Amino acid sequence: MGIGEIILISLVKILLIISLLFLTVSYLTYFERKISAWVQNRIGPNRVGWKGLLQPFADVFKLMLKEDIVPEKADRIIHLLAPMIALFVAFSTFAVIPFGPEVHLFGYDIPLVVADVNMGVLFVLALTSLSVYGLTLAGWSSGSKYSLLGGIRSSAQMISYEISMGFSIGGVLLLSESLRPIAIVESQSGWMWNAIVQPIGFITFLVSAFAETNRLPFDLPEAEPELVGGFHTEYSSMKFAAFFLSEYANMIIASGLIVTLYLGGWQIPYIDLLGLPSGLVALLQVGAFIFKLVAILFFFLWVRWSLPRFRYDQLMNLGWKVMFPLSLINIIWVALLIMIFGL
Amino acid sequence: MPKFLIDEKEIEFQTGQTIIEAARDHGIDIPHFCWHPKLSVSGNCRICLVEVEKMPKLMIACSTIASEGMVVHTQSEKTLEARNAVMEFILINHPLDCPICDEAGECKLQDYAYSHGEGESRFTEEKNQKEKHVQFGPQVMFDGERCISCSRCIRFCDEIAKDPELTFVQRGDSVTITTFPGEELDNPYSMNVIDICPVGALTSIDFRFKARVWDMSATKSICTGCSRGCNIDIWVRNNEILRLTPRHNEEVNSYWMCDYGRLNTFKNVNAETRVDCPQLRREGKLVKVGWDEIYAETASRIKSFAKDEVAFLGSAHATCEDNYLLVKFARTVIGSGILDFMNHIDPEFGDDLLKQNDVAPNSMGAKLAGISPLKSGLNFEGIIKAIREGKIKALYILEDDVVSANPHLENIFAKLDLLIVHSSNYNNTTALADIIFPAAAIAEKNGTLINFEGVIQRIKPAVVTIDTDRALDGMEMSRLDKFGTNFDRWATGVKRDARASWKILTGLAGALGHKMKFNMAEEVFSEMSNQIEAFKGLDYDDIGETGVKLNVKFLEQKVNA
Amino acid sequence: MEQKSVKRRKKDLSFLERIYIPEILKGLSLTFKNMIRPKFTIEYPEERFIPSAAYRGRPVLIEENNGDERCVACGLCSRVCPALAIEVQAAETEREQERYPEKFEINMLRCIFCGFCEEVCPEEAIVMSKDYDLTFSNREEAIYGKDKLLVPVNQLQDRIDFLRKYK
């Protein structure tokens, strides 16, 4: 395989992923509204298109037609930069998430991941740390007290939960002995899903993922009743849309990570025993990945419309006094498992 | 003075007084339908039954003469029972048509049904059918079913109007009231029977169904029909006068007023003929202008005449305040002493009861406010003569339709170079005027009028102009006035662009460089009471609602002089 | 020695409650149950809500079968109206009732649909209809005159029956 072909294949994959991501994000907003409606015994958007399916596009058009307002006291460059950072970080994280096994297509072996980086997990952690800049800078550059409070909250929250997140991943890495996402997925063959092997780590990671994506019950950076709109109070039009997109993209990535790290990635347990043709298996596995992803996404939305927002001190207590020790306990637990069972 | 006990309270009475009169003097109200303080006692309604100790039966308070040591109970169980029974009897044949009836809201029967009635009827039979919708006279409509046969209207015609026109016919439950054959209820005071009727049997044809009582505001004011100055209430809804009713003032009109005053003194306020903004004659045509413009223009025109070329006519139709300021304006601003007013005498109009031959409400007031020629000056006839001779070239008329009263003046006034008129309505005088100031009508301003006996009485504004505000100026407000907004059709009645004459004169004096600092009619009056002996020491509070009689001797001297 | 008594307050959580997870699951199951329950929403312009006779929609005047209004313009509705929405001007008529409303206007911007007018009406002439979707684009349009208020009596029969039964 020449360098040219590798670039071509990567470009195709990138385009595919990005367009899929955009589509998913738009429909995520649609389902967010639908699920909120269902939870509240309503019908939800049903005016634009059949069953309201064109609603996301209507929203995008509306946002595009809106006036872009920049506050007088804002730092104009950073104000412009912040949503870009947020969006860029969110999208690039997806590069290392594998959504299927290697497939043979047109005579090539193509791994179904944009970049098969051997320290992919580290890459993810690095980029998520970066994403805090988007929010913090947005809050700081707006020149509004609400935005600033939102920005500060988001940085404190993200940094706090990154720690337990990192330690939770520690347990996964101990078992997989690799930072490569594909290797991590493969290490969970059969029912050896990390969610089953190390449930504490799964829970801490899940909770941290909620916090990292600023989803309810941890959406303090944008807590509407207190902060108007939080860090994006002063944003309108497409810049606002960029934050919106990045938030939902982050959700997809978090779900992707959860699936990859804890739910066996694209794997369907014991599918190789059925003796199906490899093409079909690969297809089923991609399907399995998407199914798991959607299930986690549904969980994200479901939780949002069920749980109330945490208070800020509760959030910090939970992060530092509960999640952090629990993730440490998880590492010990995994270490014990390795010591006793020699996994 | 002899005393007796009523409801365990000892009250004094004059010998010969009935229980109801004595109780009334001491603020104890005994229910009554047929009794009226100014009518003879009839004693047929029986609602005023009271318990008198040592008397075998309940007594009617209206015809039982009070005597020393009597013990009367108006709230005892027996009394209340009797009252309930009487109410029940009266209500047996009284139709339940309050929704249709104009009296609703000011109906004695309705009030007593609330306070003394059982609240429900045990009577299941058909009610009596009687004649409804009978026109008794030009102004009064009769509904036989509503009548409770109290005979107040009959007694009024016999005793007060001295013109027996009504009588009972039939007997028992078919008793009803009718006019004598060939007669109709058309005496000059006929509409008072509507006021004294305790139910809605007699209603005013003029006011019929126009408004509900509770939607109107009632402003205590004075009738301007003649120099009697009957006390009245002006009933206004949506800034429109709908009716006048007499107000009790024993010194002036007792409980009554004449039909002429009741019907003819308010319609000009609502009329289409109102002058609704200042007007100037330019090249033979009347042009509507603003207030600032008309003040400036009038000032410049009036300045072009010599002092003795300008004459002023005050008015017996204007208030004392207006006349006083005209005097002040003429003497100090213009420097002219040619000042008089026209008397409006109609020898046909007066009678023995209320009506006076002087059909202007304030002749006495105009005189006392100083509308009289100086020694060298000319009186009304003199002024006319001088105009004919061309000596007087400008005439200033205050709120008086001089031309209609003296049609021959039309040709004479044509000789004037300048005719300035204050008027609330277009009339024959304004037709000749060069400058017309829209004057507030009597019902639109504060002021005082003095009647032929020298009783000075307050008029109060009942109708709002652009210049006044119902709430801010402390005018009477109905429920609708209180809560209406600019977006409610029922609260946006026409407001005219008119001002009280004293205010116009103040403005005009200002345009001529003489500052007069009057913001309220009361301030004009307080200056009058300092300057003019007849008003010494008086203010609006002293005059109050029923007026003050001025020193008659002093007045006679003044008038004769 | 005094015994330290620890009072359990309502807001103190038990251990199970403190670890959140069971409580969270409880909440999630509740919302999930609601997700699959039938919806209450009526898809309004296509699907219309037909209220029961007890519903207080816009007040209307009853028009008798011969085309006359039943109202005698007594003004009680206007008097009782807490929002002063009703204006009535009476006039004389040759009909037996003597009096009829020459003008009857309800300002629907003022009306609060309290039903007092209906309750006070001695003639059963004003009743609350089932109309609830009133639209107007200016204040003038919001003032409903007799043309809009008069509704034939047979269209309002169920409300009249309801009133006779419960009023």
PDB file of C-alpha atoms in Angstrom, chain B residues 403-521:
ATOM      1  CA  VAL B 403     -78.772  88.395  19.660  1.00  0.00           C
ATOM      2  CA  SER B 404     -81.319  85.605  20.053  1.00  0.00           C
ATOM      3  CA  ALA B 405     -82.895  87.501  22.948  1.00  0.00           C
ATOM      4  CA  ASN B 406     -82.927  90.759  20.957  1.00  0.00           C
ATOM      5  CA  PRO B 407     -83.116  89.916  17.259  1.00  0.00           C
ATOM      6  CA  HIS B 408     -82.878  93.552  16.249  1.00  0.00           C
ATOM      7  CA  LEU B 409     -79.298  93.611  17.479  1.00  0.00           C
ATOM      8  CA  GLU B 410     -78.192  91.633  14.459  1.00  0.00           C
ATOM      9  CA  ASN B 411     -78.059  94.695  12.258  1.00  0.00           C
ATOM     10  CA  ILE B 412     -76.533  96.832  14.954  1.00  0.00           C
ATOM     11  CA  PHE B 413     -73.754  94.372  15.701  1.00  0.00           C
ATOM     12  CA  ALA B 414     -72.911  94.325  12.017  1.00  0.00           C
ATOM     13  CA  LYS B 415     -71.476  97.787  12.544  1.00  0.00           C
ATOM     14  CA  LEU B 416     -68.895  96.529  15.008  1.00  0.00           C
ATOM     15  CA  ASP B 417     -65.306  96.199  13.904  1.00  0.00           C
ATOM     16  CA  LEU B 418     -64.655  93.465  16.399  1.00  0.00           C
ATOM     17  CA  LEU B 419     -67.049  91.143  18.200  1.00  0.00           C
ATOM     18  CA  ILE B 420     -65.516  88.735  20.670  1.00  0.00           C
ATOM     19  CA  VAL B 421     -67.771  86.058  22.095  1.00  0.00           C
ATOM     20  CA  HIS B 422     -67.332  83.406  24.731  1.00  0.00           C
ATOM     21  CA  SER B 423     -69.809  80.677  24.031  1.00  0.00           C
ATOM     22  CA  SER B 424     -70.317  77.013  24.714  1.00  0.00           C
ATOM     23  CA  ASN B 425     -72.622  76.515  21.715  1.00  0.00           C
ATOM     24  CA  TYR B 426     -73.081  78.055  18.304  1.00  0.00           C
ATOM     25  CA  ASN B 427     -75.958  80.519  18.322  1.00  0.00           C
ATOM     26  CA  ASN B 428     -77.077  83.727  16.668  1.00  0.00           C
ATOM     27  CA  THR B 429     -74.434  85.738  18.493  1.00  0.00           C
ATOM     28  CA  THR B 430     -71.535  83.519  17.519  1.00  0.00           C
ATOM     29  CA  ALA B 431     -72.763  83.718  13.944  1.00  0.00           C
ATOM     30  CA  LEU B 432     -71.824  87.411  13.992  1.00  0.00           C
ATOM     31  CA  ALA B 433     -68.636  87.011  16.026  1.00  0.00           C
ATOM     32  CA  ASP B 434     -65.158  87.719  14.758  1.00  0.00           C
ATOM     33  CA  ILE B 435     -63.537  85.737  17.501  1.00  0.00           C
ATOM     34  CA  ILE B 436     -65.166  82.820  19.297  1.00  0.00           C
ATOM     35  CA  PHE B 437     -63.728  81.386  22.464  1.00  0.00           C
ATOM     36  CA  PRO B 438     -65.152  77.946  23.273  1.00  0.00           C
ATOM     37  CA  ALA B 439     -66.411  78.367  26.822  1.00  0.00           C
ATOM     38  CA  ALA B 440     -66.909  75.486  29.180  1.00  0.00           C
ATOM     39  CA  ALA B 441     -70.577  74.886  29.891  1.00  0.00           C
ATOM     40  CA  ILE B 442     -71.905  75.244  33.422  1.00  0.00           C
ATOM     41  CA  ALA B 443     -71.650  71.484  33.847  1.00  0.00           C
ATOM     42  CA  GLU B 444     -67.984  71.587  32.938  1.00  0.00           C
ATOM     43  CA  LYS B 445     -66.581  74.039  35.434  1.00  0.00           C
ATOM     44  CA  ASN B 446     -66.316  75.114  39.033  1.00  0.00           C
ATOM     45  CA  GLY B 447     -67.872  78.291  40.197  1.00  0.00           C
ATOM     46  CA  THR B 448     -70.625  79.975  42.143  1.00  0.00           C
ATOM     47  CA  LEU B 449     -74.085  81.210  41.229  1.00  0.00           C
ATOM     48  CA  ILE B 450     -76.281  83.540  43.288  1.00  0.00           C
ATOM     49  CA  ASN B 451     -79.988  83.035  43.068  1.00  0.00           C
ATOM     50  CA  PHE B 452     -82.677  85.677  43.205  1.00  0.00           C
ATOM     51  CA  GLU B 453     -82.879  85.435  46.992  1.00  0.00           C
ATOM     52  CA  GLY B 454     -79.162  85.977  47.372  1.00  0.00           C
ATOM     53  CA  VAL B 455     -78.215  82.390  48.146  1.00  0.00           C
ATOM     54  CA  ILE B 456     -74.752  81.751  46.817  1.00  0.00           C
ATOM     55  CA  GLN B 457     -74.335  78.142  45.644  1.00  0.00           C
ATOM     56  CA  ARG B 458     -71.570  76.040  44.146  1.00  0.00           C
ATOM     57  CA  ILE B 459     -71.629  74.472  40.724  1.00  0.00           C
ATOM     58  CA  LYS B 460     -69.276  71.602  40.140  1.00  0.00           C
ATOM     59  CA  PRO B 461     -67.953  70.098  36.955  1.00  0.00           C
ATOM     60  CA  ALA B 462     -69.656  66.866  35.944  1.00  0.00           C
ATOM     61  CA  VAL B 463     -68.341  66.649  32.398  1.00  0.00           C
ATOM     62  CA  VAL B 464     -64.671  66.562  31.485  1.00  0.00           C
ATOM     63  CA  THR B 465     -63.119  68.839  28.872  1.00  0.00           C
ATOM     64  CA  ILE B 466     -59.691  68.447  27.336  1.00  0.00           C
ATOM     65  CA  ASP B 467     -58.598  70.955  29.922  1.00  0.00           C
ATOM     66  CA  THR B 468     -59.752  68.998  32.963  1.00  0.00           C
ATOM     67  CA  ASP B 469     -59.249  65.558  34.394  1.00  0.00           C
ATOM     68  CA  ARG B 470     -61.891  63.656  36.289  1.00  0.00           C
ATOM     69  CA  ALA B 471     -59.539  62.019  38.741  1.00  0.00           C
ATOM     70  CA  LEU B 472     -57.016  64.818  39.208  1.00  0.00           C
ATOM     71  CA  ASP B 473     -59.620  67.544  39.557  1.00  0.00           C
ATOM     72  CA  GLY B 474     -61.549  65.583  42.161  1.00  0.00           C
ATOM     73  CA  MET B 475     -64.710  65.250  40.108  1.00  0.00           C
ATOM     74  CA  GLU B 476     -67.340  62.635  40.863  1.00  0.00           C
ATOM     75  CA  MET B 477     -66.406  59.297  39.385  1.00  0.00           C
ATOM     76  CA  SER B 478     -68.563  56.353  38.543  1.00  0.00           C
ATOM     77  CA  ARG B 479     -67.204  52.852  38.619  1.00  0.00           C
ATOM     78  CA  LEU B 480     -66.688  53.081  34.882  1.00  0.00           C
ATOM     79  CA  ASP B 481     -64.737  56.322  35.184  1.00  0.00           C
ATOM     80  CA  LYS B 482     -62.466  54.775  37.763  1.00  0.00           C
ATOM     81  CA  PHE B 483     -61.487  51.752  35.752  1.00  0.00           C
ATOM     82  CA  GLY B 484     -61.857  52.854  32.142  1.00  0.00           C
ATOM     83  CA  THR B 485     -58.833  53.200  29.882  1.00  0.00           C
ATOM     84  CA  ASN B 486     -58.224  54.917  26.590  1.00  0.00           C
ATOM     85  CA  PHE B 487     -59.037  51.660  24.881  1.00  0.00           C
ATOM     86  CA  ASP B 488     -62.516  51.189  26.279  1.00  0.00           C
ATOM     87  CA  ARG B 489     -65.340  52.500  24.175  1.00  0.00           C
ATOM     88  CA  TRP B 490     -67.387  53.017  27.313  1.00  0.00           C
ATOM     89  CA  ALA B 491     -64.792  55.342  28.785  1.00  0.00           C
ATOM     90  CA  THR B 492     -63.822  57.453  25.820  1.00  0.00           C
ATOM     91  CA  GLY B 493     -66.754  59.818  25.468  1.00  0.00           C
ATOM     92  CA  VAL B 494     -66.190  63.092  23.684  1.00  0.00           C
ATOM     93  CA  LYS B 495     -64.129  65.672  25.500  1.00  0.00           C
ATOM     94  CA  ARG B 496     -64.501  69.170  24.176  1.00  0.00           C
ATOM     95  CA  ASP B 497     -61.709  71.627  23.798  1.00  0.00           C
ATOM     96  CA  ALA B 498     -63.365  74.264  25.950  1.00  0.00           C
ATOM     97  CA  ARG B 499     -62.150  76.332  28.874  1.00  0.00           C
ATOM     98  CA  ALA B 500     -63.889  78.144  31.674  1.00  0.00           C
ATOM     99  CA  SER B 501     -64.329  81.821  30.859  1.00  0.00           C
ATOM    100  CA  TRP B 502     -62.196  82.984  33.785  1.00  0.00           C
ATOM    101  CA  LYS B 503     -59.422  80.826  32.412  1.00  0.00           C
ATOM    102  CA  ILE B 504     -59.795  82.245  28.924  1.00  0.00           C
ATOM    103  CA  LEU B 505     -59.688  85.764  30.341  1.00  0.00           C
ATOM    104  CA  THR B 506     -56.578  84.882  32.350  1.00  0.00           C
ATOM    105  CA  GLY B 507     -54.897  83.628  29.192  1.00  0.00           C
ATOM    106  CA  LEU B 508     -55.922  86.658  27.198  1.00  0.00           C
ATOM    107  CA  ALA B 509     -54.687  89.003  29.911  1.00  0.00           C
ATOM    108  CA  GLY B 510     -51.389  87.156  29.768  1.00  0.00           C
ATOM    109  CA  ALA B 511     -51.200  87.731  26.015  1.00  0.00           C
ATOM    110  CA  LEU B 512     -51.772  91.422  26.662  1.00  0.00           C
ATOM    111  CA  GLY B 513     -48.929  91.505  29.135  1.00  0.00           C
ATOM    112  CA  HIS B 514     -50.905  91.390  32.374  1.00  0.00           C
ATOM    113  CA  LYS B 515     -50.102  88.325  34.388  1.00  0.00           C
ATOM    114  CA  MET B 516     -53.062  86.976  36.377  1.00  0.00           C
ATOM    115  CA  LYS B 517     -52.120  84.127  38.600  1.00  0.00           C
ATOM    116  CA  PHE B 518     -55.259  82.015  38.721  1.00  0.00           C
ATOM    117  CA  ASN B 519     -55.097  78.293  38.335  1.00  0.00           C
ATOM    118  CA  MET B 520     -58.411  77.360  39.872  1.00  0.00           C
ATOM    119  CA  ALA B 521     -61.842  78.945  40.106  1.00  0.00           C
TER     120      ALA B 521
END
